[in-house]
CSV table of C-alpha atoms in Angstrom, one decimal:
chain,number,residue,atom,x,y,z
A,5,ASN,CA,23.9,32.1,-5.3
A,6,GLN,CA,22.3,33.0,-2.0
A,7,PRO,CA,21.2,30.8,1.1
A,8,VAL,CA,18.0,29.2,1.7
A,9,GLN,CA,16.9,28.9,5.3
A,10,VAL,CA,14.4,26.4,6.5
A,11,ASN,CA,12.7,26.8,10.0
A,12,PHE,CA,10.3,24.5,11.6
A,13,PRO,CA,8.3,26.8,13.7
A,14,ARG,CA,5.6,24.5,15.0
A,15,ALA,CA,5.6,20.7,15.5
A,16,SER,CA,2.8,18.6,17.1
A,17,LEU,CA,1.9,14.8,17.5
A,18,VAL,CA,-1.4,14.3,15.3
A,19,PRO,CA,-3.6,11.3,14.9
A,20,VAL,CA,-2.6,10.1,11.3
A,21,LEU,CA,-6.1,10.2,9.9
A,22,LYS,CA,-6.6,13.8,11.0
A,23,ILE,CA,-3.6,15.0,9.0
A,24,PRO,CA,-5.5,16.1,5.8
A,25,ASN,CA,-7.7,18.4,8.1
A,26,ILE,CA,-4.8,20.0,9.6
A,27,ALA,CA,-2.6,20.3,6.5
A,28,SER,CA,-5.1,22.1,4.6
A,29,GLY,CA,-8.1,20.1,3.4
A,30,PRO,CA,-8.5,16.5,2.3
A,31,ASP,CA,-9.5,17.3,-1.3
A,32,ASP,CA,-7.1,20.2,-1.8
A,33,ASP,CA,-4.4,19.3,-4.5
A,34,ALA,CA,-0.8,19.2,-3.1
A,35,VAL,CA,2.8,18.0,-4.2
A,36,GLY,CA,4.1,15.3,-1.9
A,37,VAL,CA,7.7,14.1,-1.7
A,38,TYR,CA,7.5,10.7,0.0
A,39,LEU,CA,10.5,9.0,1.6
A,40,ARG,CA,10.7,5.9,3.7
A,41,PHE,CA,13.7,5.5,6.2
A,42,SER,CA,15.2,2.3,7.5
A,43,GLY,CA,18.2,1.3,9.8
A,44,ASP,CA,17.8,1.3,13.4
A,45,LEU,CA,14.2,2.8,13.2
A,46,LEU,CA,11.8,2.3,10.2
A,47,GLY,CA,9.3,4.8,9.0
A,48,GLN,CA,8.0,7.1,6.4
A,49,MET,CA,8.4,11.1,5.9
A,50,MET,CA,6.6,13.4,3.4
A,51,LEU,CA,7.2,17.1,2.7
A,52,VAL,CA,3.8,18.3,1.5
A,53,ILE,CA,3.3,21.7,-0.5
A,54,PRO,CA,0.1,23.1,-1.7
A,55,THR,CA,0.1,22.8,-5.4
A,56,GLU,CA,0.1,26.5,-6.1
A,57,LYS,CA,3.0,27.1,-3.7
A,58,ALA,CA,5.3,24.2,-5.4
A,59,PRO,CA,6.4,26.4,-8.3
A,60,GLU,CA,7.1,29.3,-6.0
A,61,LEU,CA,9.2,26.8,-3.8
A,62,VAL,CA,11.2,25.5,-7.0
A,63,ASP,CA,12.0,29.1,-8.0
A,64,LEU,CA,13.2,29.8,-4.4
A,65,LEU,CA,15.4,26.6,-4.6
A,66,LEU,CA,16.8,27.4,-8.0
A,67,GLY,CA,17.2,31.0,-7.4
A,68,SER,CA,15.0,32.1,-10.1
A,69,PRO,CA,12.7,34.8,-10.2
A,70,LYS,CA,9.2,34.3,-8.8
A,71,GLY,CA,7.0,33.0,-11.5
A,72,THR,CA,9.6,31.4,-13.6
A,73,THR,CA,8.5,27.9,-12.8
A,74,GLN,CA,5.3,27.0,-14.7
A,75,THR,CA,5.3,23.2,-14.5
A,76,LEU,CA,6.9,20.6,-12.4
A,77,GLY,CA,9.1,19.0,-15.0
A,78,SER,CA,12.0,16.6,-14.1
A,79,LEU,CA,14.4,19.3,-12.9
A,80,GLU,CA,11.7,20.8,-10.7
A,81,ARG,CA,10.7,17.5,-9.4
A,82,SER,CA,14.4,16.7,-8.6
A,83,ALA,CA,14.8,20.0,-6.7
A,84,LEU,CA,11.8,19.3,-4.5
A,85,GLY,CA,13.0,15.7,-4.1
A,86,GLU,CA,16.4,16.7,-3.1
A,87,LEU,CA,14.8,19.2,-0.6
A,88,ALA,CA,12.8,16.7,1.0
A,89,ASN,CA,15.8,14.4,1.3
A,90,LEU,CA,17.9,17.3,3.0
A,91,CYS,CA,14.9,17.7,5.5
A,92,GLY,CA,14.5,14.2,6.2
A,93,SER,CA,18.3,13.6,6.6
A,94,TYR,CA,18.5,16.7,9.0
A,95,PHE,CA,15.5,15.0,11.0
A,96,LEU,CA,16.8,11.7,11.1
A,97,ASN,CA,20.6,13.0,12.1
A,98,ALA,CA,18.7,14.8,14.9
A,99,ILE,CA,16.8,11.8,16.0
A,100,ALA,CA,20.0,9.7,15.9
A,101,ASN,CA,22.2,12.2,18.0
A,102,ALA,CA,19.4,12.5,20.6
A,103,LEU,CA,19.4,8.6,20.9
A,104,GLY,CA,22.9,8.0,20.6
A,105,ARG,CA,22.1,5.9,17.8
A,106,GLY,CA,23.0,5.8,13.9
A,107,GLY,CA,22.2,3.9,10.8
A,108,PHE,CA,19.1,5.9,9.9
A,109,ARG,CA,18.8,6.0,6.0
A,110,PRO,CA,16.2,7.6,4.0
A,111,SER,CA,15.1,6.1,0.6
A,112,PRO,CA,15.4,8.1,-2.7
A,113,PRO,CA,12.4,10.8,-2.7
A,114,VAL,CA,9.5,10.0,-4.9
A,115,VAL,CA,7.3,13.2,-6.0
A,116,VAL,CA,3.5,12.8,-6.2
A,117,VAL,CA,0.9,15.4,-7.3
A,118,ASP,CA,-2.6,14.5,-5.9
A,119,MET,CA,-5.1,15.4,-3.5
A,120,VAL,CA,-3.9,15.6,0.2
A,121,ALA,CA,-6.1,12.7,1.3
A,122,ALA,CA,-4.7,10.3,-1.6
A,123,ILE,CA,-1.1,11.5,-0.7
A,124,LEU,CA,-1.8,10.4,2.9
A,125,ASP,CA,-3.3,7.1,1.6
A,126,ILE,CA,0.3,6.4,0.4
A,127,ILE,CA,1.3,6.4,4.1
A,128,VAL,CA,-1.6,4.8,5.4
A,129,ALA,CA,-1.3,1.7,3.2
A,130,THR,CA,2.0,0.9,4.4
A,131,LEU,CA,1.4,1.7,8.3
A,132,GLY,CA,2.4,-0.9,10.8
A,133,ALA,CA,0.1,-2.0,13.6
A,134,GLY,CA,-0.1,0.7,16.4
A,135,ASN,CA,1.1,3.6,14.0
A,136,GLU,CA,-1.5,6.0,14.7
A,137,GLU,CA,0.1,9.1,15.3
A,138,ALA,CA,2.6,11.4,13.2
A,139,TRP,CA,4.8,14.3,13.9
A,140,VAL,CA,3.5,17.1,11.9
A,141,MET,CA,6.0,20.1,11.5
A,142,ALA,CA,5.4,23.3,9.7
A,143,ALA,CA,8.1,24.1,7.3
A,144,HIS,CA,9.2,27.7,6.5
A,145,PHE,CA,11.6,28.2,3.6
A,146,SER,CA,12.9,31.4,2.8
A,147,ASP,CA,15.8,33.5,1.3
A,148,SER,CA,16.3,37.3,1.9
A,149,THR,CA,13.2,38.3,-0.2
A,150,ARG,CA,10.6,35.5,-0.1
A,151,SER,CA,9.2,32.5,1.5
A,152,VAL,CA,7.1,29.4,1.1
A,153,ASP,CA,5.4,27.4,3.7
A,154,ALA,CA,5.0,23.7,3.5
A,155,ASP,CA,4.3,20.7,6.1
A,156,PHE,CA,6.6,17.8,6.8
A,157,TRP,CA,5.2,14.8,8.3
A,158,VAL,CA,7.0,12.0,9.9
A,159,ILE,CA,5.6,8.5,10.9
A,160,PRO,CA,8.1,6.3,12.9
A,161,ASP,CA,7.5,2.4,13.2
A,162,LEU,CA,6.5,2.9,16.9
A,163,SER,CA,6.9,-0.9,17.4
A,164,GLN,CA,10.7,-0.3,17.4
A,165,LEU,CA,10.9,3.0,19.2
A,166,ASP,CA,10.9,1.6,22.6
A,167,ALA,CA,14.1,-0.5,22.0
A,168,LEU,CA,15.8,2.5,20.7
A,169,LEU,CA,15.2,4.8,23.8
A,170,PRO,CA,17.6,5.1,26.7
A,171,GLU,CA,16.6,2.8,29.8
A,172,GLY,CA,13.7,4.1,31.6
A,173,VAL,CA,12.3,6.2,28.8
A,174,GLN,CA,9.0,4.9,27.3
A,175,THR,CA,6.8,6.2,24.4
């Protein structure tokens, strides 16, 4: 019964294989929520939350007191999946508006719990040629009394991006 705000205070373009060192550490456990997107542009997105912060984020989303969530059951995973879906949809809508295009569609979210490097392997395994960089954004979720930080990764299929940009603009 209270709003949850999200801010993206920092964004940078990062070589894909350096993401684990920037996000935390490659061997650190994390919860990743993976989405592909299709339509006028193809790509992948992932919301990555440190494992110890994921229950806090669920409590924030569900309006529960801090410490209520002890495990990530189906309800908790669904809440994190919907959060990633909302963040991804917001990002895709912003790109569509900036390019004057539409038709970007995220896939249903998939929640995984693993080491950061293993979560990144999901993305690397499906990268197309030339996809060597990702947008890495710090995500800050908060209500009036608490906050949780996470990372949001976006890896577009760069082979299609040039065709979408207005004339005279190149990647």
